[in-house]
PDB file of C-alpha atoms in Angstrom:
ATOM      1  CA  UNK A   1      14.538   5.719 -10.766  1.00 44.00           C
ATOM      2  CA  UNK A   2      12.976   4.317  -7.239  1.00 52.00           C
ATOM      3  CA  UNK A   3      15.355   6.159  -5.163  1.00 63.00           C
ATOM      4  CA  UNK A   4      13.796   8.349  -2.606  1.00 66.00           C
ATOM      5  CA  UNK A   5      17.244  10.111  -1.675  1.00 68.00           C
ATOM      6  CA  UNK A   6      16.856  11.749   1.780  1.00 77.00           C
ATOM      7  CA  UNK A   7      13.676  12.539   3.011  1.00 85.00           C
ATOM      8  CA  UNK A   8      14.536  12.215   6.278  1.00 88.00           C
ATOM      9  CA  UNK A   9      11.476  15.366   7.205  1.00 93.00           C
ATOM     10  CA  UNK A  10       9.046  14.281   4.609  1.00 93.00           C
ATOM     11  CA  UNK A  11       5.366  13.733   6.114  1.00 96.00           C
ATOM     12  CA  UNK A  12       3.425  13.418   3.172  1.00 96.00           C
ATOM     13  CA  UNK A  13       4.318  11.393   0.012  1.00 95.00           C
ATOM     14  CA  UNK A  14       1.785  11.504  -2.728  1.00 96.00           C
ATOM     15  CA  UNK A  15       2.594   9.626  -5.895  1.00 93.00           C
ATOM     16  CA  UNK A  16       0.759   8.852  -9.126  1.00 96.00           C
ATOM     17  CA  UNK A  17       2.411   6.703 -11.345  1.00 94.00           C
ATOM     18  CA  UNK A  18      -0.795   4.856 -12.966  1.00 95.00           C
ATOM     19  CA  UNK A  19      -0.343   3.065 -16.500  1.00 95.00           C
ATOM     20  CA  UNK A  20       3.362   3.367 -16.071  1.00 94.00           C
ATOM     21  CA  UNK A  21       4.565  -0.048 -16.543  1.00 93.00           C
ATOM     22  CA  UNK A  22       5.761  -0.465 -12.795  1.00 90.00           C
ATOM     23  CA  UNK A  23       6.786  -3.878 -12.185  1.00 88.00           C
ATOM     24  CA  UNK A  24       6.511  -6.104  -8.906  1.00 84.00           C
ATOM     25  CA  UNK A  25      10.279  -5.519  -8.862  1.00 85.00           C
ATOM     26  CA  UNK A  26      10.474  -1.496  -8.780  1.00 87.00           C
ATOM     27  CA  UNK A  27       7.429  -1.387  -6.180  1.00 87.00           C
ATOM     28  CA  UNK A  28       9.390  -3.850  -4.183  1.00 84.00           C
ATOM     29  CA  UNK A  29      12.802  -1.445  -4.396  1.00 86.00           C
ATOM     30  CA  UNK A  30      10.749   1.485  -4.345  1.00 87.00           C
ATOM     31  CA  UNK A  31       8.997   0.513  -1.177  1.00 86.00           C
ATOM     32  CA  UNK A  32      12.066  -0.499   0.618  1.00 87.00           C
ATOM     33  CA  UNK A  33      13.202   3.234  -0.087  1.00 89.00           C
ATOM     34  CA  UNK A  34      10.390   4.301   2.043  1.00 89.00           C
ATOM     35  CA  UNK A  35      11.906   3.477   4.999  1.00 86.00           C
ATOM     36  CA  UNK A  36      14.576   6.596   4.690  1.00 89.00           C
ATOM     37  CA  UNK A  37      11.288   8.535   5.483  1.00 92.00           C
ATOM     38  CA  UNK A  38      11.276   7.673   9.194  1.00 92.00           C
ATOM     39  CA  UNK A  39       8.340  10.470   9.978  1.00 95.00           C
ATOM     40  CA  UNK A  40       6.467   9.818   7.097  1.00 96.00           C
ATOM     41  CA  UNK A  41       2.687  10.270   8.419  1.00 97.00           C
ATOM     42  CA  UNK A  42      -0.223  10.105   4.870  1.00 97.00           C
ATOM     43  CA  UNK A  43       1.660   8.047   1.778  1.00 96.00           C
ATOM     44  CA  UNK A  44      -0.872   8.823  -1.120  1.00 97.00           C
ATOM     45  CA  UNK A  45      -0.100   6.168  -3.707  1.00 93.00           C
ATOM     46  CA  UNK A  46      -1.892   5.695  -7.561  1.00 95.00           C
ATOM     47  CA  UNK A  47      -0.368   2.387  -8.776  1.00 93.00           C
ATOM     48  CA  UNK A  48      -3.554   1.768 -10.981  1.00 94.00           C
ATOM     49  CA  UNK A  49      -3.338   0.039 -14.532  1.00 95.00           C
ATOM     50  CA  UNK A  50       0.027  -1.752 -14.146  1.00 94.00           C
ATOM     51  CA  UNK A  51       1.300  -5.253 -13.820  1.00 93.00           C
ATOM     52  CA  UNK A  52       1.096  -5.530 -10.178  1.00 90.00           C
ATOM     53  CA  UNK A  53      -0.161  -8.664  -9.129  1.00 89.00           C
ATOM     54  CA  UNK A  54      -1.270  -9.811  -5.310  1.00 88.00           C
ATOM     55  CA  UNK A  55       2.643 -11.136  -4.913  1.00 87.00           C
ATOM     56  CA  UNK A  56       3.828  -7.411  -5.091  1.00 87.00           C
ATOM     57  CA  UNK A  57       0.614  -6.309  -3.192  1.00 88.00           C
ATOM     58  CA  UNK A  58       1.848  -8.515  -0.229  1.00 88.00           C
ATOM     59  CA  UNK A  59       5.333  -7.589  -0.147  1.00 88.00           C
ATOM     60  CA  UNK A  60       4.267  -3.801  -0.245  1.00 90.00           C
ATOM     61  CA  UNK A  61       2.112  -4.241   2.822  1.00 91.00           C
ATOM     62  CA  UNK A  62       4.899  -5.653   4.420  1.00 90.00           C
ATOM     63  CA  UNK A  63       6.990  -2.942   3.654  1.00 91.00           C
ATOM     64  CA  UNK A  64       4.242   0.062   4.580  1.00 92.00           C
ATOM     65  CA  UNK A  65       4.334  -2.147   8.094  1.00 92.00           C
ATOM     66  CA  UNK A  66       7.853  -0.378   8.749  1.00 92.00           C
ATOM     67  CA  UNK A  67       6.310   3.034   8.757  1.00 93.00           C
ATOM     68  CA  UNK A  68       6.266   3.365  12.594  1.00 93.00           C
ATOM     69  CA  UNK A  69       4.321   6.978  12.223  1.00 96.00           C
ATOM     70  CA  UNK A  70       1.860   6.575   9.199  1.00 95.00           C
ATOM     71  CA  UNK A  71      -1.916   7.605  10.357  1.00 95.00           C
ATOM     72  CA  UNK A  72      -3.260   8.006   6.688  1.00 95.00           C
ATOM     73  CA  UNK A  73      -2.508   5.250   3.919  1.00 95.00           C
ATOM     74  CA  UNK A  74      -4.704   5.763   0.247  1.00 95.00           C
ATOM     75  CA  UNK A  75      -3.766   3.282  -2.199  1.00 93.00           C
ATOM     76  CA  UNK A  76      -5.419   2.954  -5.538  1.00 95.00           C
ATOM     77  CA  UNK A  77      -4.698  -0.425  -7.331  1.00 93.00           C
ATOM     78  CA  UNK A  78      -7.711  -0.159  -9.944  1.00 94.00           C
ATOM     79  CA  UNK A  79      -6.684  -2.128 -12.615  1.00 94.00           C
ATOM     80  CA  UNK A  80      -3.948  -4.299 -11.504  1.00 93.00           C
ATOM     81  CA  UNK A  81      -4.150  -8.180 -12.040  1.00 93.00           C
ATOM     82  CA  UNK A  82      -4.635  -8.274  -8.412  1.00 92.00           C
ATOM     83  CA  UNK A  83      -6.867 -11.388  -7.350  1.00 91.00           C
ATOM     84  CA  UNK A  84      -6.974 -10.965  -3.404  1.00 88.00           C
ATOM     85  CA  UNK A  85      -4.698 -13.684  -2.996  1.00 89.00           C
ATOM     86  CA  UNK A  86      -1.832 -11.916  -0.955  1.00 88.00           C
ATOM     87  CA  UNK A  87      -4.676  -9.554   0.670  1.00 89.00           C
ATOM     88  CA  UNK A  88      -4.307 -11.044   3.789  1.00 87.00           C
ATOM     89  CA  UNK A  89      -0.552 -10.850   3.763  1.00 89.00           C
ATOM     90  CA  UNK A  90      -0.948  -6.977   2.966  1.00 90.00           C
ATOM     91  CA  UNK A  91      -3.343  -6.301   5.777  1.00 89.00           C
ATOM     92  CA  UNK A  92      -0.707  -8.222   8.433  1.00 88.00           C
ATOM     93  CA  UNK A  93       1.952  -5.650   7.136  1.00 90.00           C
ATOM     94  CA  UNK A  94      -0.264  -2.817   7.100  1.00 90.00           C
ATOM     95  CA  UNK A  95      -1.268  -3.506  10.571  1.00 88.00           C
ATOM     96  CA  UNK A  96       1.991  -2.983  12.355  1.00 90.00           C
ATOM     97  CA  UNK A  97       1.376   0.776  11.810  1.00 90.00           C
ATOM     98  CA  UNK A  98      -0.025   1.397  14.537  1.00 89.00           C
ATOM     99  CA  UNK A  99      -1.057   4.797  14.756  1.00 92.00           C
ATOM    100  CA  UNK A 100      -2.563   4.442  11.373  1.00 90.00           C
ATOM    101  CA  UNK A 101      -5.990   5.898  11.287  1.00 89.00           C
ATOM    102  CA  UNK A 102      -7.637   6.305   7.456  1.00 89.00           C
ATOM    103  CA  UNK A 103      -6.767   3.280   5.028  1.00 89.00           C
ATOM    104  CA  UNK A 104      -8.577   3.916   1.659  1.00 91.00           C
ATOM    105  CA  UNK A 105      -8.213   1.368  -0.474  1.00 89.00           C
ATOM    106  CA  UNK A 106      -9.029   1.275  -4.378  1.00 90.00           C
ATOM    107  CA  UNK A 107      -9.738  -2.145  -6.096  1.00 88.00           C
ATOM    108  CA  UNK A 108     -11.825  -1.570  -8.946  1.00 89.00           C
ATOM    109  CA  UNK A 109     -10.862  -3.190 -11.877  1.00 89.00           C
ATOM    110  CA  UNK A 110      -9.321  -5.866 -10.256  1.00 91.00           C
ATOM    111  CA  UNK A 111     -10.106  -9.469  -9.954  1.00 90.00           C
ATOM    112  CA  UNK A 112     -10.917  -9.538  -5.589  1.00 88.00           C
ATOM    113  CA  UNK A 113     -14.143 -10.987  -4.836  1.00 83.00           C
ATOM    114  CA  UNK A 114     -16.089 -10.713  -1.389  1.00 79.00           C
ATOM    115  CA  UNK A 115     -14.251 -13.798  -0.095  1.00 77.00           C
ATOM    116  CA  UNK A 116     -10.760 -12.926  -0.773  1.00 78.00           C
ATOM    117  CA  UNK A 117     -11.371  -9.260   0.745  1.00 80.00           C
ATOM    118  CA  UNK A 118     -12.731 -10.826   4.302  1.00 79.00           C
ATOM    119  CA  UNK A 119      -9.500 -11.195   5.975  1.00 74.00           C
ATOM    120  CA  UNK A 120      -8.125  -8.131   5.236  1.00 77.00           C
ATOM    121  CA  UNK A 121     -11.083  -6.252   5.744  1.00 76.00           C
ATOM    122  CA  UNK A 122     -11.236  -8.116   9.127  1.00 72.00           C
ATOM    123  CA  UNK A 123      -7.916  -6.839   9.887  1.00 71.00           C
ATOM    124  CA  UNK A 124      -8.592  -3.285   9.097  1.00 70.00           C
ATOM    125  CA  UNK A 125     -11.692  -3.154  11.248  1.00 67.00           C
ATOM    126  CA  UNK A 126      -9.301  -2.697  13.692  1.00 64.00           C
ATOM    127  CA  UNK A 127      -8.409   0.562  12.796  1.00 58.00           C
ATOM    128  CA  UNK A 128     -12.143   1.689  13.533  1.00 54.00           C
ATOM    129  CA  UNK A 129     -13.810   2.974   9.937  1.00 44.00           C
ATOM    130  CA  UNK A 130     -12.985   1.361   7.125  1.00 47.00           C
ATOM    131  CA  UNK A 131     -13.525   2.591   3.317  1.00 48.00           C
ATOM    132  CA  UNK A 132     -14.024   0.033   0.901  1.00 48.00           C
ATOM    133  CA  UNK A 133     -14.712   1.176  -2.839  1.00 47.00           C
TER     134      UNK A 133
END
């Protein structure tokens, strides 16, 4: 299932669950589970090769914007049928961490393009270095 259960001390969350036919649905759930990790500091996420599109991306940055003490955020979306379209939506969520220091961020295989990345890449500049593969 999506549920987290308590993990009320957990600081690190590492997940890899690419190919696995998660929907925009479970992220969504899943996501909103993250917020019984209150100290949760580096979330490590492979979401590559499933049916995530840029609504679920959007929603998921919203949700990742409730993590009051994340510094370190990978995410790995290579794959997904992801067009940038809810990019900008992601990066607003993502930037209400905001002691949130490393953002790696995976979109090969996707269908973003230069001019759908600018605003969020704009918005992470803020953060100081930003990783873009």
């Amino acid at each position: 299932g999506e549920r987290l259960g308590n993990c009320a001390q957990l600081e690190a969350l590492v997940l890899d669950v690419t190919g696995n036919k998660i929907t925009i649905g479970k992220l969504a759930r899943f996501a909103q589970e993250l917020r019984r990790c209150p100290v949760l500091e580096r979330l490590d996420w492979s979401l590559g090769d499933n049916p995530i599109a840029d609504e679920g991306l959007g929603g998921f940055g919203e949700q990742i914007g409730r993590l009051g003490k994340l510094t370190s955020l990978s995410l790995n979306v290579d794959g997904c049928p992801i067009t940038g379209e809810r990019l900008a939506q992601f990066g607003e969520g993502i930037g209400h961490c905001s002691l949130l220091k490393s953002v790696d961020l995976l979109f090969r295989g996707t269908k973003v393009r230069a001019a759908s990345a600018r605003p969020l890449l704009w918005q992470l500049h803020q953060f100081g270095s930003v990783h873009q593969r």
